[in-house]
Short mmCIF file of C-alpha atoms in Angstrom, two decimals:
data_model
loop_
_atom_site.label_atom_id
_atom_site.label_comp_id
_atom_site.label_asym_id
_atom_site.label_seq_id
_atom_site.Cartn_x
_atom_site.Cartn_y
_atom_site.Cartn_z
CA UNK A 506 64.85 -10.77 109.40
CA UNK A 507 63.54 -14.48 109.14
CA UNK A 508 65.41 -15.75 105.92
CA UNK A 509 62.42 -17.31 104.44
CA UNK A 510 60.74 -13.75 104.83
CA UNK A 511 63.13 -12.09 102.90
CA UNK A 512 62.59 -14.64 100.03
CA UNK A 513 59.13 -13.88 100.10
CA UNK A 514 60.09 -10.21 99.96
CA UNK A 515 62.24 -10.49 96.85
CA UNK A 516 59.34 -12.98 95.15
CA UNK A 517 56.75 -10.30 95.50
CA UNK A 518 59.24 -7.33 94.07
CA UNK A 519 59.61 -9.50 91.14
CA UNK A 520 56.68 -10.13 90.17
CA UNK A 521 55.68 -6.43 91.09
CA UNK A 522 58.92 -5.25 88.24
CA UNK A 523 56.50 -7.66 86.17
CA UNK A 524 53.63 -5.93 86.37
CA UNK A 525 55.76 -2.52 86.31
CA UNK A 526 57.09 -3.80 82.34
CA UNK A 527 53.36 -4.95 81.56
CA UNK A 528 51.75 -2.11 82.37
CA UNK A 529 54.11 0.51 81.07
CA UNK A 530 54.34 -1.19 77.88
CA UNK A 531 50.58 -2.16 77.72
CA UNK A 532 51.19 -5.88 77.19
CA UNK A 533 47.68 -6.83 76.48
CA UNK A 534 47.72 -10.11 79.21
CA UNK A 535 48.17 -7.68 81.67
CA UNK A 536 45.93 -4.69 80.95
CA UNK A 537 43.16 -7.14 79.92
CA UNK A 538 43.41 -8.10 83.78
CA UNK A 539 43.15 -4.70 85.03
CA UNK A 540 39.95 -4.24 86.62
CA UNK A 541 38.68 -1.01 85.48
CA UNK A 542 37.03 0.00 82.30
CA UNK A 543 38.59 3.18 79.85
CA UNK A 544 41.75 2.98 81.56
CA UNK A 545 43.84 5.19 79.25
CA UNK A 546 47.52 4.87 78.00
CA UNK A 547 49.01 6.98 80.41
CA UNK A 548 47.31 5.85 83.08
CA UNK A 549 48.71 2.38 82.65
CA UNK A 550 51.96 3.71 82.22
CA UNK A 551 50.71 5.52 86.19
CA UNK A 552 50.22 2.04 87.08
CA UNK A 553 53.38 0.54 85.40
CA UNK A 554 55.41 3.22 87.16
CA UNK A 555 53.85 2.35 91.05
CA UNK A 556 54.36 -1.13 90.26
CA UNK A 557 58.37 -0.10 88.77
CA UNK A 558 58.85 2.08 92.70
CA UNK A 559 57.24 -0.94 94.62
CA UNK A 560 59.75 -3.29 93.33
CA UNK A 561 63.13 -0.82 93.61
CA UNK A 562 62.42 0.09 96.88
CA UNK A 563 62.13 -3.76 98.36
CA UNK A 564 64.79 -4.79 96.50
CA UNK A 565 66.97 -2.08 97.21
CA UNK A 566 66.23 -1.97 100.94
CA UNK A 567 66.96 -5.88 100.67
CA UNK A 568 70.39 -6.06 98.93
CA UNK A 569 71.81 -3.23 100.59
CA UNK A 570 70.44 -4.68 104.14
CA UNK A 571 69.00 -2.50 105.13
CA UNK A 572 66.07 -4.49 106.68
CA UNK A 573 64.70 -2.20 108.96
CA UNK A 574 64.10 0.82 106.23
CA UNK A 575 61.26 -1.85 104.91
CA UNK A 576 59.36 -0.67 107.49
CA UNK A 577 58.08 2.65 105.38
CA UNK A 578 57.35 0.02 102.55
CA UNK A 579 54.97 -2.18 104.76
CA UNK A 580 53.54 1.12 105.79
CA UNK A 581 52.90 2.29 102.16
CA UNK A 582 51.47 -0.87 101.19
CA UNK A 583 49.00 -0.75 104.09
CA UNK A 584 47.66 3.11 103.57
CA UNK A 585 47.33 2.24 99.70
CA UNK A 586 45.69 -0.99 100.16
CA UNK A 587 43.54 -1.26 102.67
CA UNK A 588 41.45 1.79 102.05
CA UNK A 589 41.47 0.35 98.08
CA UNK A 590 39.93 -3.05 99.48
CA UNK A 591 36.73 -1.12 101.06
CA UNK A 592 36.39 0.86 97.79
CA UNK A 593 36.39 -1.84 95.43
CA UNK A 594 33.67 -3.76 97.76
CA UNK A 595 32.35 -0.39 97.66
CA UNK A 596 31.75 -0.60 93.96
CA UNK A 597 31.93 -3.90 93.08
CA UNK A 598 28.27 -4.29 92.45
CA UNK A 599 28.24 -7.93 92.23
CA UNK A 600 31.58 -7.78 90.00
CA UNK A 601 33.45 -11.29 90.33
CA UNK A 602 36.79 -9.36 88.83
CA UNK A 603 36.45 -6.57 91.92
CA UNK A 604 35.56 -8.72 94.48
CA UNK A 605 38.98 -10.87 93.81
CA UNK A 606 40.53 -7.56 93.46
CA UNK A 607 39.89 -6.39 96.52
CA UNK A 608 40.62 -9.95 98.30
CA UNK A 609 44.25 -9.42 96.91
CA UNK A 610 44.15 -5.89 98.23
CA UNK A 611 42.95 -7.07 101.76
CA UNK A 612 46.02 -9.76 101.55
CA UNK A 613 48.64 -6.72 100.39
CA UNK A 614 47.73 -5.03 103.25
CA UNK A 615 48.25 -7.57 105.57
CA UNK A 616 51.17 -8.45 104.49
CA UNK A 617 51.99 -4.75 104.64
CA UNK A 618 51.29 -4.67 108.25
CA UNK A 619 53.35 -7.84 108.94
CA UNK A 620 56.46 -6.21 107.48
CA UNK A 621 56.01 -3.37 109.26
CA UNK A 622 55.31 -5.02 112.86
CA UNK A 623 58.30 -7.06 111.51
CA UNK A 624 60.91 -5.24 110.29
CA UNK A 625 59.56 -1.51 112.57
CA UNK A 626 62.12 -2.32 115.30
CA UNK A 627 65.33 -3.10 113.22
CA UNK A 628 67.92 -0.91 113.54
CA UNK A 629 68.76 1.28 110.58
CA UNK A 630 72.79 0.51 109.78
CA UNK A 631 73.28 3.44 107.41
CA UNK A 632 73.19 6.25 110.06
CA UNK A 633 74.90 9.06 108.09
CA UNK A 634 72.78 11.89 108.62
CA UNK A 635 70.19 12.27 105.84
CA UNK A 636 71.16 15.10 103.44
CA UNK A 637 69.37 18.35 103.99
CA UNK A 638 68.55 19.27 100.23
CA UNK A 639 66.92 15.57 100.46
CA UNK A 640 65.07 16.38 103.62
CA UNK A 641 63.64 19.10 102.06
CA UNK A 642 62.52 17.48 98.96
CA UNK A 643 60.95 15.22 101.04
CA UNK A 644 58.61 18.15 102.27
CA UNK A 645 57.93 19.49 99.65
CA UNK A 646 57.10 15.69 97.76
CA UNK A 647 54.93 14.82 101.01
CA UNK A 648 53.29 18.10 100.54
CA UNK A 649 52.27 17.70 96.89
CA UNK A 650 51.38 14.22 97.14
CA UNK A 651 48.85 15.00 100.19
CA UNK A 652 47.57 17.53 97.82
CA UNK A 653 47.62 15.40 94.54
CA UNK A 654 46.28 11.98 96.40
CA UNK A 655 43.83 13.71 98.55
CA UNK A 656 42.29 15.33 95.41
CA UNK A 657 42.08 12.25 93.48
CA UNK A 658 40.63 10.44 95.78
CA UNK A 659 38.12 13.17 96.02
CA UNK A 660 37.44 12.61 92.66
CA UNK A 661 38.30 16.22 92.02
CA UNK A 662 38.41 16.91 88.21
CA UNK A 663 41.89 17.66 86.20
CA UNK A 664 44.07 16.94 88.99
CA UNK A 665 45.84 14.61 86.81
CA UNK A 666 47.08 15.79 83.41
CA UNK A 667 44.87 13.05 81.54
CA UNK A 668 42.23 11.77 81.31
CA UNK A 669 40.81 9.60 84.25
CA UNK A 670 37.79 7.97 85.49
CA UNK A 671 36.36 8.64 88.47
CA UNK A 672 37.26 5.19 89.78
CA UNK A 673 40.57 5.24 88.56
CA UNK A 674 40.99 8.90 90.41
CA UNK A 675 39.82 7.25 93.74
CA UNK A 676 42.58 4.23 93.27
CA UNK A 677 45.66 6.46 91.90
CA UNK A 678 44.83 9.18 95.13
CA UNK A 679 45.49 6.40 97.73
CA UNK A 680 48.89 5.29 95.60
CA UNK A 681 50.07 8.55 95.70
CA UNK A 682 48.80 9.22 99.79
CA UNK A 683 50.70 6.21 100.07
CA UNK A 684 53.69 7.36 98.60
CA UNK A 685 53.65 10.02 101.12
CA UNK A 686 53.30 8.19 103.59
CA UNK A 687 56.35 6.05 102.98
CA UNK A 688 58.53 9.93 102.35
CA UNK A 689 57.00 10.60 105.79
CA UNK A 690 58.42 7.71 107.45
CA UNK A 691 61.76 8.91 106.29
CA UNK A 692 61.72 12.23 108.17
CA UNK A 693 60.35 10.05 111.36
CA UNK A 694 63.52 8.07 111.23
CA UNK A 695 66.27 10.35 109.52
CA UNK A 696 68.80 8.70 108.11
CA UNK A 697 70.24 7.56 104.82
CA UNK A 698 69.24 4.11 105.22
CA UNK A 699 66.06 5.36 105.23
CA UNK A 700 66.03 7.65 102.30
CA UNK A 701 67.86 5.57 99.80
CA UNK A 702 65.33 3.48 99.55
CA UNK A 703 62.21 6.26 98.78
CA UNK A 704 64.75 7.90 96.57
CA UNK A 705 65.24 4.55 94.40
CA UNK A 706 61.73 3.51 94.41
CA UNK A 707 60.93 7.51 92.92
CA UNK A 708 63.62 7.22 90.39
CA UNK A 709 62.34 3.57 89.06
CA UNK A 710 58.66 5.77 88.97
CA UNK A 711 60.58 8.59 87.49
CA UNK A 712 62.15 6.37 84.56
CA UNK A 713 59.14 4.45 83.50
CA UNK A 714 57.04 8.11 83.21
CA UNK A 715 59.76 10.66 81.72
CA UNK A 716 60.23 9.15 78.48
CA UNK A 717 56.13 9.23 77.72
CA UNK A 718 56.07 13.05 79.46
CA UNK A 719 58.55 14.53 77.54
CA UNK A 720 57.07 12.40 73.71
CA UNK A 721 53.75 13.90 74.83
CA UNK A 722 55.08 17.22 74.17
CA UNK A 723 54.92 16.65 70.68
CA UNK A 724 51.71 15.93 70.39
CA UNK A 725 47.92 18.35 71.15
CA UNK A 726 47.74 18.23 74.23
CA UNK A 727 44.17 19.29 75.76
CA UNK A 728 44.09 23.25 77.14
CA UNK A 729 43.23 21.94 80.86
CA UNK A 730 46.11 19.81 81.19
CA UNK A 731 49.08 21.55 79.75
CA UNK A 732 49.82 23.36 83.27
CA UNK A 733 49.97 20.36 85.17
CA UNK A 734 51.72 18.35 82.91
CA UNK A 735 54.46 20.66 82.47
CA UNK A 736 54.53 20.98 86.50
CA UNK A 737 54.54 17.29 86.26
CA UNK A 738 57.73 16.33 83.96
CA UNK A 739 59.68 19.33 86.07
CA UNK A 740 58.59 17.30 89.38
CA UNK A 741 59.90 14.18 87.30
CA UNK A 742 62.65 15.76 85.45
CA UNK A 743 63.83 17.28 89.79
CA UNK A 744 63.35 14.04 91.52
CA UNK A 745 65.05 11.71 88.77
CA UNK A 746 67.85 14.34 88.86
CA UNK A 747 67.72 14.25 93.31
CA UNK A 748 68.34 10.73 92.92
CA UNK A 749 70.55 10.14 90.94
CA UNK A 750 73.55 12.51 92.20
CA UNK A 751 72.31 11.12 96.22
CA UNK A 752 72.46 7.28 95.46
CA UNK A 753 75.56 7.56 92.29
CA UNK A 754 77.22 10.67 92.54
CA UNK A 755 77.32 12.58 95.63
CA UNK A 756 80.74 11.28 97.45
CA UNK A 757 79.32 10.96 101.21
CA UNK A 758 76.41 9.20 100.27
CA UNK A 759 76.89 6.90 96.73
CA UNK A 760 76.59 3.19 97.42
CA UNK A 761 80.31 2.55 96.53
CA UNK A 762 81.66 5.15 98.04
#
């Protein structure tokens, strides 16, 4: 991969794990930017935790070299933001913040489809076969995110176990078809080079959410939502767990093995 690609790469990852602190920890210079209205707590945390899976998953893919495995990440990028450019012109409504919103989401998803074009025919090094509990986790995330997105951006009601606007439900369906999309790209090139990464960028999502999950217990939680958010930490609590023993633990497949 062109060297001064790969510096661009690591540039936008940090500045993504920027966005991941300021949003999970509600720094006010970056919520104030956000660009929609009654955007609870936990839904910035949502945002933070994207932002927190963006950034692991480049950088991981980067420093272990596994350059071709970005592929999956240029697709993500591309299914979350280019259908979130159209809705924001959608419902911008004259809005000077939304229309520069969706300007950056147009770029993102360019430059999603130039690392994919760029980085689609690199050949994966890591070829050890990808571990069949992780396959299967795979399904079953794919499965529940096609679910979960596809209702948000349906703008069913309750899908999430907060509250959220129907805008915000439209934007946090496509992250989370996106999301899928990258898992999916994993089981279309099976490998371990291309499941380290997904599992990284979930347990980076997985760290910046678990803490508030579990500290929500304590508190009322509305009837509607207890269901789903207890199905929600377990899904947390599962994939944390999954990637952990893969990428640390697990003897044939631990980075210093």
């Amino acid at each position: 991969m062109n060297r001064y690609f790969r510096i661009f790469l690591i540039l936008v990852a940090v500045v993504q794990a920027l966005f991941a602190v300021g949003f999970a920890l509600r720094v006010e210079v970056i919520t104030r930017a956000w660009i929609l209205p009654n955007t609870s707590i936990l839904s910035f945390i949502f945002i933070g935790s994207i932002f927190a899976a963006a950034a692991a998953s480049t950088l991981w893919c980067i420093f272990t070299a596994e350059e071709g495995a970005l592929a999956g990440i240029g697709l993500d990028y591309l299914t979350i933001l280019a259908p979130l450019s159209i809705f924001s012109l959608q419902i911008a409504n004259g809005s000077t913040r939304l229309m520069v919103f969706a300007g950056l989401c147009i770029a993102g998803a360019v430059v999603g489809l130039a690392i994919f074009l760029h980085t689609r025919g690199i050949t994966i090094r890591d070829t050890r076969p990808q571990p069949r509990l992780v396959r299967y986790s795979f399904i079953v995330f794919i499965i529940a995110l096609l679910i979960v997105g596809g209702g948000l951006a349906l703008k069913m009601p309750d899908v999430l176990p907060w509250i959220v606007t129907p805008e915000g439900s439209v934007m946090y369906g496509w992250m989370f078809l996106g999301a899928a999309a990258y898992f999916a790209y994993a089981l279309l090139r099976p490998s371990w080079g291309n499941s380290s990464g997904q599992l990284i960028g979930f347990l980076a999502y997985d760290l910046v959410l678990i803490l508030p999950f579990i500290t929500r217990f304590s508190t009322e939680i509305p009837p509607q939502y207890v269901v789903g958010h207890i199905i929600y930490t377990i899904v947390v609590i599962y994939s944390a767990v999954l990637a952990i023993y893969f990428l640390f633990i697990n003897p044939s497949t631990r980075l210093s093995r």
